[in-house]
Short mmCIF file of C-alpha atoms and ligand atoms in Angstrom, two decimals:
data_model
loop_
_atom_site.label_atom_id
_atom_site.label_comp_id
_atom_site.label_asym_id
_atom_site.label_seq_id
_atom_site.Cartn_x
_atom_site.Cartn_y
_atom_site.Cartn_z
CA UNK D 27 -0.14 194.71 125.92
CA UNK D 28 -0.40 191.35 124.16
CA UNK D 29 2.74 190.84 122.11
CA UNK D 30 3.91 188.09 119.77
CA UNK D 31 7.51 187.50 118.77
CA UNK D 32 8.21 185.60 115.58
CA UNK D 33 11.73 184.20 115.43
CA UNK D 34 13.14 183.10 118.76
CA UNK D 35 16.87 183.42 118.09
CA UNK D 36 19.23 185.84 119.86
CA UNK D 37 17.17 188.97 119.23
CA UNK D 38 13.72 187.38 119.43
CA UNK D 39 14.37 185.58 122.68
CA UNK D 40 15.85 188.63 124.38
CA UNK D 41 13.03 190.81 123.03
CA UNK D 42 10.31 188.39 124.13
CA UNK D 43 11.82 187.78 127.57
CA UNK D 44 12.47 191.47 128.26
CA UNK D 45 9.02 192.57 127.07
CA UNK D 46 7.54 189.97 129.45
CA UNK D 47 9.86 191.21 132.20
CA UNK D 48 8.46 194.75 131.87
CA UNK D 49 4.88 193.53 132.10
CA UNK D 50 3.59 192.50 128.67
CA UNK D 51 1.92 189.21 127.81
CA UNK D 52 4.28 187.60 125.33
CA UNK D 53 3.95 184.65 122.97
CA UNK D 54 7.17 183.54 121.23
CA UNK D 55 7.39 181.22 118.28
CA UNK D 56 9.97 179.91 115.84
CA UNK D 57 9.95 177.77 112.71
CA UNK D 58 12.71 175.68 114.32
CA UNK D 59 10.65 173.33 116.49
CA UNK D 60 13.71 172.17 118.44
CA UNK D 61 14.22 175.68 119.85
CA UNK D 62 10.65 175.80 121.11
CA UNK D 63 10.97 172.30 122.58
CA UNK D 64 14.10 173.34 124.48
CA UNK D 65 12.38 176.48 125.78
CA UNK D 66 9.24 174.63 126.82
CA UNK D 67 11.38 172.12 128.67
CA UNK D 68 12.92 175.01 130.68
CA UNK D 69 16.17 175.24 128.68
CA UNK D 70 17.60 178.20 126.78
CA UNK D 71 18.99 177.48 123.30
CA UNK D 72 21.57 180.30 123.43
CA UNK D 73 24.07 181.52 125.99
CA UNK D 74 23.34 185.10 126.98
CA UNK D 75 24.21 186.27 130.51
CA UNK D 76 21.14 186.72 132.73
CA UNK D 77 18.64 185.63 130.09
CA UNK D 78 17.84 182.28 131.71
CA UNK D 79 16.69 184.00 134.91
CA UNK D 80 14.53 186.53 133.06
CA UNK D 81 12.86 183.73 131.08
CA UNK D 82 12.30 181.54 134.13
CA UNK D 83 10.71 184.39 136.10
CA UNK D 84 8.45 185.51 133.26
CA UNK D 85 7.29 181.94 132.66
CA UNK D 86 6.59 181.39 136.34
CA UNK D 87 4.50 184.55 136.39
CA UNK D 88 2.67 183.40 133.23
CA UNK D 89 3.71 186.34 131.08
CA UNK D 90 5.87 184.38 128.65
CA UNK D 91 4.67 181.48 126.54
CA UNK D 92 5.98 179.57 123.56
CA UNK D 93 4.19 177.95 120.66
CA UNK D 94 5.61 175.69 117.97
CA UNK D 95 3.25 176.77 115.22
CA UNK D 96 4.06 180.33 114.11
CA UNK D 97 0.50 180.73 112.80
CA UNK D 98 -0.79 180.37 116.39
CA UNK D 99 1.28 183.36 117.48
CA UNK D 100 -0.59 185.76 115.19
CA UNK D 101 -3.94 185.84 117.03
CA UNK D 102 -2.05 185.90 120.38
CA UNK D 103 -0.61 189.40 119.90
CA UNK D 104 -1.86 192.89 119.08
CA UNK D 105 1.75 193.78 118.33
CA UNK D 106 3.85 191.32 116.35
CA UNK D 107 7.63 191.64 116.48
CA UNK D 108 9.34 190.09 113.46
CA UNK D 109 12.74 188.88 114.68
CA UNK D 110 13.62 186.35 111.99
CA UNK D 111 17.09 186.11 110.46
CA UNK D 112 18.15 188.21 107.47
CA UNK D 113 21.34 186.37 106.45
CA UNK D 114 23.50 187.43 103.52
CA UNK D 115 22.88 186.06 100.03
CA UNK D 116 25.97 185.13 97.99
CA UNK D 117 25.90 188.61 96.35
CA UNK D 118 25.81 190.37 99.75
CA UNK D 119 22.14 191.36 99.66
CA UNK D 120 20.09 190.58 102.76
CA UNK D 121 17.98 187.46 102.28
CA UNK D 122 14.49 188.72 103.10
CA UNK D 123 12.69 185.45 102.39
CA UNK D 124 11.92 184.82 106.08
CA UNK D 125 10.42 188.32 106.37
CA UNK D 126 8.31 187.66 103.28
CA UNK D 127 7.22 184.32 104.71
CA UNK D 128 6.16 185.91 107.99
CA UNK D 129 4.32 188.70 106.13
CA UNK D 130 2.22 186.16 104.24
CA UNK D 131 1.48 184.26 107.41
CA UNK D 132 0.50 187.35 109.40
CA UNK D 133 -1.68 188.59 106.53
CA UNK D 134 -3.53 185.31 106.24
CA UNK D 135 -3.93 184.63 109.98
CA UNK D 136 -4.79 188.11 111.30
CA UNK D 137 -8.43 188.52 112.29
CA UNK D 138 -7.97 191.77 114.27
CA UNK D 139 -5.82 194.91 113.79
CA UNK D 140 -2.10 194.35 114.29
CA UNK D 141 1.03 196.38 114.63
CA UNK D 142 3.58 194.54 112.51
CA UNK D 143 7.01 195.50 113.80
CA UNK D 144 10.26 194.91 111.90
CA UNK D 145 12.92 194.25 114.49
CA UNK D 146 15.11 192.22 112.16
CA UNK D 147 17.77 194.32 110.45
CA UNK D 148 16.57 195.08 106.94
CA UNK D 149 17.59 197.44 104.13
CA UNK D 150 15.72 200.72 103.76
CA UNK D 151 12.41 200.39 101.88
CA UNK D 152 11.74 196.90 103.25
CA UNK D 153 8.90 198.42 105.27
CA UNK D 154 7.22 199.50 102.05
CA UNK D 155 7.53 196.00 100.61
CA UNK D 156 6.28 194.53 103.85
CA UNK D 157 3.26 196.79 103.76
CA UNK D 158 2.56 195.76 100.17
CA UNK D 159 2.93 192.05 100.99
CA UNK D 160 0.59 192.39 103.95
CA UNK D 161 -2.09 193.99 101.80
CA UNK D 162 -1.61 191.57 98.87
CA UNK D 163 -1.94 188.46 101.03
CA UNK D 164 -4.54 189.76 103.50
CA UNK D 165 -7.41 187.30 103.74
CA UNK D 166 -9.63 189.78 105.54
CA UNK D 167 -9.20 193.12 103.76
CA UNK D 168 -10.90 195.15 106.52
CA UNK D 169 -8.33 194.21 109.17
CA UNK D 170 -5.76 197.01 109.61
CA UNK D 171 -2.11 195.91 109.63
CA UNK D 172 0.25 198.80 110.45
CA UNK D 173 3.94 198.43 109.70
CA UNK D 174 6.53 199.84 112.10
CA UNK D 175 10.32 199.71 111.96
CA UNK D 176 11.96 199.29 115.34
CA UNK D 177 15.64 198.45 114.79
CA UNK D 178 17.45 196.65 117.58
CA UNK D 179 20.80 197.85 118.90
CA UNK D 180 21.46 195.24 121.60
CA UNK D 181 24.90 193.65 121.80
CA UNK D 182 25.24 189.93 122.35
CA UNK D 183 26.90 189.34 125.71
CA UNK D 184 25.08 192.28 127.35
CA UNK D 185 21.79 191.91 125.50
CA UNK D 186 19.41 191.89 128.48
CA UNK D 187 20.98 195.01 129.94
CA UNK D 188 21.04 196.70 126.54
CA UNK D 189 17.37 195.96 125.90
CA UNK D 190 16.28 197.27 129.28
CA UNK D 191 18.68 200.24 129.34
CA UNK D 192 18.98 201.33 125.72
CA UNK D 193 20.63 204.59 124.65
CA UNK D 194 17.78 205.15 122.24
CA UNK D 195 14.58 203.52 121.05
CA UNK D 196 14.02 204.25 117.38
CA UNK D 197 10.56 203.78 115.93
CA UNK D 198 9.78 204.40 112.29
CA UNK D 199 6.04 204.92 111.96
CA UNK D 200 3.47 206.19 109.52
CA UNK D 201 0.92 207.57 111.94
CA UNK D 202 0.37 208.75 115.51
CA UNK D 203 -1.63 205.68 116.52
CA UNK D 204 1.31 203.41 115.76
CA UNK D 205 3.62 205.84 117.58
CA UNK D 206 1.38 205.81 120.68
CA UNK D 207 1.18 202.02 120.69
CA UNK D 208 4.95 201.71 120.39
CA UNK D 209 5.39 204.15 123.25
CA UNK D 210 3.06 202.02 125.38
CA UNK D 211 5.16 198.96 124.64
CA UNK D 212 8.37 200.73 125.67
CA UNK D 213 6.88 202.96 128.40
CA UNK D 214 8.36 200.98 131.33
CA UNK D 215 11.82 201.14 129.75
CA UNK D 216 11.55 204.80 128.76
CA UNK D 217 10.19 205.89 132.14
CA UNK D 218 12.29 203.32 134.05
CA UNK D 219 9.18 201.79 135.59
CA UNK D 220 10.28 198.20 136.09
CA UNK D 221 12.33 196.30 138.59
CA UNK D 222 15.55 195.71 136.76
CA UNK D 223 16.70 192.08 136.87
CA UNK D 224 20.24 193.02 135.84
CA UNK D 225 20.90 195.45 138.67
CA UNK D 226 18.48 193.93 141.21
CA UNK D 227 16.39 197.11 141.13
CA UNK D 228 19.36 199.42 141.77
CA UNK D 229 20.22 200.61 138.30
CA UNK D 230 23.18 202.97 138.01
CA UNK D 231 22.23 206.57 137.31
CA UNK D 232 22.50 207.45 133.68
CA UNK D 233 20.66 209.34 131.01
CA UNK D 234 17.20 208.01 130.18
CA UNK D 235 16.73 206.34 126.81
CA UNK D 236 16.04 208.74 123.95
CA UNK D 237 12.70 208.18 122.23
CA UNK D 238 13.17 208.81 118.51
CA UNK D 239 10.24 208.82 116.14
CA UNK D 240 11.16 208.76 112.46
CA UNK D 241 9.85 207.62 109.12
CA UNK D 242 10.11 203.91 108.38
CA UNK D 243 12.83 204.50 105.78
CA UNK D 244 14.92 206.55 108.20
CA UNK D 245 14.62 203.94 110.97
CA UNK D 246 15.81 201.22 108.62
CA UNK D 247 18.64 203.41 107.38
CA UNK D 248 19.69 204.30 110.95
CA UNK D 249 20.42 200.65 111.73
CA UNK D 250 22.48 199.92 108.63
CA UNK D 251 24.30 203.26 108.84
CA UNK D 252 25.16 202.65 112.52
CA UNK D 253 26.53 199.15 112.05
CA UNK D 254 28.46 200.09 108.94
CA UNK D 255 30.01 203.02 110.79
CA UNK D 256 31.11 200.71 113.60
CA UNK D 257 32.66 198.38 111.03
CA UNK D 258 34.53 201.33 109.51
CA UNK D 259 35.83 202.26 112.94
CA UNK D 260 37.19 198.77 113.59
CA UNK D 261 38.90 198.60 110.20
CA UNK D 262 40.34 202.08 110.69
CA UNK D 263 41.83 201.07 114.05
CA UNK D 264 43.28 197.94 112.45
CA UNK D 265 45.01 199.96 109.74
CA UNK D 266 46.43 202.34 112.35
CA UNK D 267 47.63 199.24 114.24
CA UNK D 268 49.50 198.00 111.15
CA UNK D 269 51.11 201.41 110.82
CA UNK D 270 51.96 201.53 114.53
CA UNK D 271 53.66 198.16 114.17
CA UNK D 272 55.87 199.47 111.37
CA UNK D 273 56.70 202.66 113.26
CA UNK D 274 57.35 201.15 116.67
CA UNK D 275 54.33 202.90 118.21
CA UNK D 276 51.77 201.27 120.49
CA UNK D 277 48.21 201.02 119.14
CA UNK D 278 46.82 200.80 122.69
CA UNK D 279 48.32 204.18 123.56
CA UNK D 280 47.16 205.67 120.26
CA UNK D 281 43.52 204.51 120.37
CA UNK D 282 43.20 205.30 124.07
CA UNK D 283 44.06 208.92 123.39
CA UNK D 284 41.92 209.01 120.25
CA UNK D 285 38.94 207.63 122.16
CA UNK D 286 39.16 210.39 124.77
CA UNK D 287 37.99 212.80 122.11
CA UNK D 288 34.18 212.85 122.48
CA UNK D 289 33.89 213.31 118.72
CA UNK D 290 35.53 209.89 118.29
CA UNK D 291 34.66 207.87 121.42
CA UNK D 292 36.55 204.86 122.79
CA UNK D 293 34.44 201.94 121.50
CA UNK D 294 35.19 199.83 118.45
CA UNK D 295 38.80 200.93 118.29
CA UNK D 296 40.37 197.64 119.34
CA UNK D 297 42.99 196.29 116.99
CA UNK D 298 42.94 192.58 116.31
CA UNK D 299 41.45 189.89 114.11
CA UNK D 300 38.62 192.20 113.00
CA UNK D 301 34.87 192.21 113.36
CA UNK D 302 32.53 189.23 113.01
CA UNK D 303 29.19 188.00 114.26
CA UNK D 304 25.74 188.01 112.72
CA UNK D 305 25.51 191.80 112.37
CA UNK D 306 28.50 193.83 111.23
CA UNK D 307 29.77 191.71 108.32
CA UNK D 308 26.38 191.06 106.75
CA UNK D 309 24.96 194.52 107.46
CA UNK D 310 28.00 196.13 105.87
CA UNK D 311 27.57 193.99 102.76
CA UNK D 312 23.84 194.66 102.55
CA UNK D 313 24.46 198.39 102.95
CA UNK D 314 27.01 198.36 100.12
CA UNK D 315 24.47 196.55 97.91
CA UNK D 316 21.74 199.01 98.84
CA UNK D 317 24.00 201.94 97.94
CA UNK D 318 24.91 200.29 94.62
CA UNK D 319 21.25 199.85 93.74
CA UNK D 320 20.69 203.52 94.51
CA UNK D 321 23.64 204.54 92.32
CA UNK D 322 25.64 205.82 95.32
CA UNK D 323 29.37 205.02 95.36
CA UNK D 324 30.00 203.92 98.93
CA UNK D 325 33.36 202.30 98.17
CA UNK D 326 34.78 203.32 101.55
CA UNK D 327 32.61 200.54 102.99
CA UNK D 328 34.10 198.05 100.56
CA UNK D 329 37.54 199.13 101.75
CA UNK D 330 36.50 198.48 105.36
CA UNK D 331 35.33 195.02 104.38
CA UNK D 332 38.58 194.31 102.51
CA UNK D 333 40.65 195.42 105.51
CA UNK D 334 38.62 193.12 107.72
CA UNK D 335 39.09 190.10 105.47
CA UNK D 336 42.85 190.73 105.37
CA UNK D 337 43.16 190.51 109.14
CA UNK D 338 43.22 186.72 108.97
CA UNK D 339 45.98 186.83 106.29
CA UNK D 340 48.00 189.26 108.40
CA UNK D 341 47.67 187.01 111.39
CA UNK D 342 48.58 183.81 109.54
CA UNK D 343 51.70 185.62 108.32
CA UNK D 344 52.59 186.47 111.92
CA UNK D 345 52.19 182.81 112.84
CA UNK D 346 54.32 181.74 109.88
CA UNK D 347 57.03 184.24 110.81
CA UNK D 348 57.12 182.77 114.29
CA UNK D 349 56.79 179.06 113.46
CA UNK D 350 58.42 179.02 110.00
CA UNK D 351 56.73 175.76 108.88
CA UNK D 352 53.07 175.43 109.84
CA UNK D 353 52.23 171.98 108.50
CA UNK D 354 51.89 169.33 111.19
CA UNK D 355 52.44 171.67 114.13
CA UNK D 356 50.12 171.48 117.14
CA UNK D 357 48.60 174.88 117.91
CA UNK D 358 46.01 175.80 120.55
CA UNK D 359 43.29 178.31 119.69
CA UNK D 360 41.64 179.92 122.70
CA UNK D 361 38.26 181.42 121.83
CA UNK D 362 35.76 180.46 119.14
CA UNK D 363 32.84 182.85 119.69
CA UNK D 364 32.90 186.07 117.67
CA UNK D 365 33.27 187.97 120.94
CA UNK D 366 33.31 187.17 124.66
CA UNK D 367 30.18 186.38 126.70
CA UNK D 368 28.32 184.74 123.87
CA UNK D 369 28.22 181.29 122.29
CA UNK D 370 27.60 182.79 118.84
CA UNK D 371 30.11 181.57 116.26
CA UNK D 372 28.39 182.98 113.16
CA UNK D 373 30.95 184.78 110.99
CA UNK D 374 33.39 184.54 113.92
CA UNK D 375 36.95 185.52 112.95
CA UNK D 376 38.21 182.66 115.14
CA UNK D 377 36.35 180.15 112.96
CA UNK D 378 37.69 181.69 109.72
CA UNK D 379 41.16 181.64 111.20
CA UNK D 380 40.91 177.97 112.19
CA UNK D 381 39.70 177.06 108.70
CA UNK D 382 42.79 178.75 107.27
CA UNK D 383 45.05 176.99 109.75
CA UNK D 384 43.51 173.62 108.90
CA UNK D 385 44.09 174.34 105.19
CA UNK D 386 47.75 175.02 106.06
CA UNK D 387 47.99 171.64 107.78
CA UNK D 388 48.14 172.98 111.36
CA UNK D 389 46.89 170.56 114.04
CA UNK D 390 44.39 172.75 115.86
CA UNK D 391 43.17 172.09 119.38
CA UNK D 392 40.50 174.62 120.44
CA UNK D 393 38.74 175.73 123.57
CA UNK D 394 36.00 178.27 124.29
CA UNK D 395 34.11 178.72 127.58
CA UNK D 396 30.67 178.72 125.89
CA UNK D 397 30.84 178.22 122.14
CA UNK D 398 32.20 174.65 121.83
CA UNK D 399 28.88 172.98 121.01
CA UNK D 400 28.05 175.47 118.28
CA UNK D 401 31.61 175.33 116.91
CA UNK D 402 31.60 171.52 116.78
CA UNK D 403 28.62 171.56 114.40
CA UNK D 404 30.43 173.77 111.87
CA UNK D 405 34.02 172.67 112.49
CA UNK D 406 33.96 168.96 113.26
CA UNK D 407 37.45 168.36 111.87
CA UNK D 408 39.49 169.82 114.74
CA UNK D 409 40.21 168.65 118.27
CA UNK D 410 38.43 170.28 121.21
CA UNK D 411 39.75 170.49 124.77
CA UNK D 412 37.74 170.72 127.99
CA UNK D 413 39.70 173.68 129.32
CA UNK D 414 42.23 176.27 128.24
CA UNK D 415 44.99 174.50 130.17
CA UNK D 416 44.16 171.20 128.44
CA UNK D 417 44.14 172.90 125.04
CA UNK D 418 47.65 174.33 125.35
CA UNK D 419 49.43 171.15 126.53
CA UNK D 420 52.25 170.15 124.18
CA UNK D 421 51.46 172.91 121.68
CA UNK D 422 54.02 174.90 119.71
CA UNK D 423 51.93 178.05 119.93
CA UNK D 424 48.85 179.43 121.63
CA UNK D 425 46.56 181.80 119.73
CA UNK D 426 44.10 184.01 121.58
CA UNK D 427 41.28 184.47 119.09
CA UNK D 428 38.51 185.78 121.38
CA UNK D 429 39.13 188.11 124.32
CA UNK D 430 37.37 186.10 127.06
CA UNK D 431 38.41 187.52 130.46
CA UNK D 432 39.27 184.01 131.70
CA UNK D 433 42.15 183.86 129.23
CA UNK D 434 43.63 186.97 130.82
CA UNK D 435 43.55 185.38 134.25
CA UNK D 436 45.05 182.01 133.19
CA UNK D 437 48.05 180.91 135.22
CA UNK D 438 50.39 181.70 132.34
CA UNK D 439 53.49 180.61 134.21
CA UNK D 440 51.99 177.16 134.58
CA UNK D 441 50.88 177.22 130.94
CA UNK D 442 54.47 177.90 129.82
CA UNK D 443 55.64 174.76 131.58
CA UNK D 444 53.18 172.57 129.66
CA UNK D 445 53.88 173.90 126.15
CA UNK D 446 56.35 172.49 123.66
CA UNK D 447 57.40 176.06 122.84
CA UNK D 448 56.41 179.13 124.86
CA UNK D 449 54.92 181.14 122.00
CA UNK D 450 51.74 183.25 122.36
CA UNK D 451 50.09 185.01 119.44
CA UNK D 452 47.53 187.32 120.91
CA UNK D 453 45.14 188.21 118.10
CA UNK D 454 43.02 190.36 120.44
CA UNK D 455 45.75 192.29 122.29
CA UNK D 456 44.31 190.86 125.51
CA UNK D 457 47.54 190.35 127.46
CA UNK D 458 50.36 192.65 128.50
CA UNK D 459 53.43 192.22 126.26
CA UNK D 460 55.78 193.19 129.11
CA UNK D 461 54.28 190.69 131.54
CA UNK D 462 54.22 187.87 129.01
CA UNK D 463 57.85 188.43 128.01
CA UNK D 464 58.84 188.64 131.67
CA UNK D 465 57.27 185.19 132.10
CA UNK D 466 59.54 183.87 129.38
CA UNK D 467 57.08 183.87 126.46
CA UNK D 468 57.77 184.78 122.91
CA UNK D 469 54.78 187.07 122.53
CA UNK D 470 53.28 188.67 119.43
CA UNK D 471 50.18 190.81 119.04
CA UNK D 472 48.83 193.53 116.75
CA UNK D 473 50.25 197.06 116.57
CA UNK D 474 52.41 196.92 119.66
CA UNK D 475 56.20 197.23 119.86
CA UNK D 476 57.82 193.83 119.33
CA UNK D 477 61.51 193.69 120.31
CA UNK D 478 62.08 190.50 118.29
CA UNK D 479 60.57 191.91 115.11
CA UNK D 480 62.47 195.18 115.62
CA UNK D 481 65.74 193.28 115.95
CA UNK D 482 64.93 191.33 112.78
CA UNK D 483 64.21 194.62 110.95
CA UNK D 484 67.40 196.29 112.20
N1 NAD M 511 22.25 188.99 117.01
C1 NAD M 511 22.38 190.29 117.23
O1 NAD M 511 23.22 190.74 118.02
C2 NAD M 511 21.47 191.27 116.54
C3 NAD M 511 21.40 192.59 117.02
C4 NAD M 511 20.53 193.49 116.38
C5 NAD M 511 19.79 193.07 115.28
N2 NAD M 511 19.91 191.78 114.83
C6 NAD M 511 19.08 191.37 113.70
O2 NAD M 511 17.97 190.63 114.19
C7 NAD M 511 17.61 189.59 113.27
C8 NAD M 511 17.68 188.25 113.97
O3 NAD M 511 19.00 188.02 114.41
P1 NAD M 511 19.35 186.83 115.40
O4 NAD M 511 20.79 186.99 115.75
O5 NAD M 511 18.34 186.76 116.47
O6 NAD M 511 19.19 185.59 114.39
P2 NAD M 511 18.86 184.07 114.78
O7 NAD M 511 19.25 183.28 113.59
O8 NAD M 511 19.46 183.75 116.10
O9 NAD M 511 17.28 184.05 114.96
C9 NAD M 511 16.39 184.07 113.91
C10 NAD M 511 15.32 183.05 114.23
O10 NAD M 511 14.27 183.19 113.27
C11 NAD M 511 13.76 181.89 113.04
N3 NAD M 511 12.98 181.91 111.79
C12 NAD M 511 13.44 182.00 110.53
N4 NAD M 511 12.41 182.01 109.67
C13 NAD M 511 11.27 181.95 110.40
C14 NAD M 511 9.90 181.93 110.10
N5 NAD M 511 9.49 182.01 108.83
N6 NAD M 511 9.00 181.84 111.10
C15 NAD M 511 9.42 181.77 112.37
N7 NAD M 511 10.73 181.78 112.74
C16 NAD M 511 11.65 181.88 111.76
C17 NAD M 511 14.99 181.00 112.99
O11 NAD M 511 14.68 179.64 113.21
C18 NAD M 511 15.81 181.60 114.13
O12 NAD M 511 15.58 180.95 115.35
C19 NAD M 511 18.58 189.73 112.11
O13 NAD M 511 17.99 190.52 111.13
C20 NAD M 511 19.76 190.45 112.72
O14 NAD M 511 20.49 191.17 111.77
C21 NAD M 511 20.71 190.87 115.44
#
């Protein structure tokens, strides 16, 4: 099928590249001309494992193209995926102005029937507004424009694999024709009829993706309800971690056992600095706002958000307990991205933490394997190091703010020798407390027994 993708950020680029990989003819566009320039020159504006190869192959085989003028993408596709950003407004509502902009453009440029697919995360009832906008701005009233909601569940860091091996594909439709067309788009994924670039054609056995056809409102609600639930889970685990810390229990032992219960599941139970990124924080806020507008008291979500915001305070207190005076002290922060295997620093807890440390007068030196360029644009005031070992030299403390595997495998013994004081504050519970203490570190983390703190309490 001929497909256009409007918005070539994390979701749009993965969507466009993967749809081309499974055999569709794809045209991608973005209002940010620099992204299209980079892509046309053979670069990839984001770091996402495996994506560069998928893009290069699809371009070589002439299934993936880019155009700088979004209006040119409309005639190029029978199905148009809207993948533009829906960032939070100051009051927490999702800013739908980019969706509105695209709706006007599609309505005025379409000369043949189109499937207009919301892939961006939007509050329930956006589909109805989209439909209205498409009909209000349509220049050729006879041309049918069908709205579909197709929420995306990919995770940055494993996005290509997630897109090609989803647990479920949710499509919110209004009629069977739209449903059939959506099935055609996803047929290779649903029936596993493609050569998988992630597993070199030898995909592990696993259940096939579930095909779920719903109303548009339900599809939109599914996405917000899912992300908000994940946010609740993270905040819940963080509160249990605080309790475990007071009681001398180990949060790792507790959540491991909890996660073995299939009713709970093991994911999103890691204690630490809390959730971040371009999805959970803003989707939670938008969901709260949606509930408020509907007169539904969803204050448990507000509590989850409050717990998440307090993680930074809790952590700064830990640092203060360890260092006493913060002002003027050199501290290394390892990790800037909101999670490992991405360069995305949007709403990253590490960035919020550094801002707080800078306010407190800490001299921060940071390192991240992939996110340094993006971090430099939003945090120019700190020092950046070329490697983790460079970052820690002469520091009074090391903070692990993102759980990149390379920080686990650092030569910590060597690190200790280069620090002014061997103090590690592990905000992601990445390292083993026993091993770190055996290496001579003062080591603090979240929700795990701390002999020093216990002595102080005794
Ligand atoms: N990032 C994720 O992991 C993820 C996962 C699932 C869903 N989502 C949702 O997908 C949507 C996109 O997220 P993202 O992370 O890809 O954001 P992004 O900011 O990386 O990408 C959005 C892109 O849209 C472009 N854009 C904005 N207005 C435009 C317009 N009028 N015409 C053409 N292009 C325009 C921007 O320049 C940008 O490149 C959001 O609604 C998000 O909530 C994101």
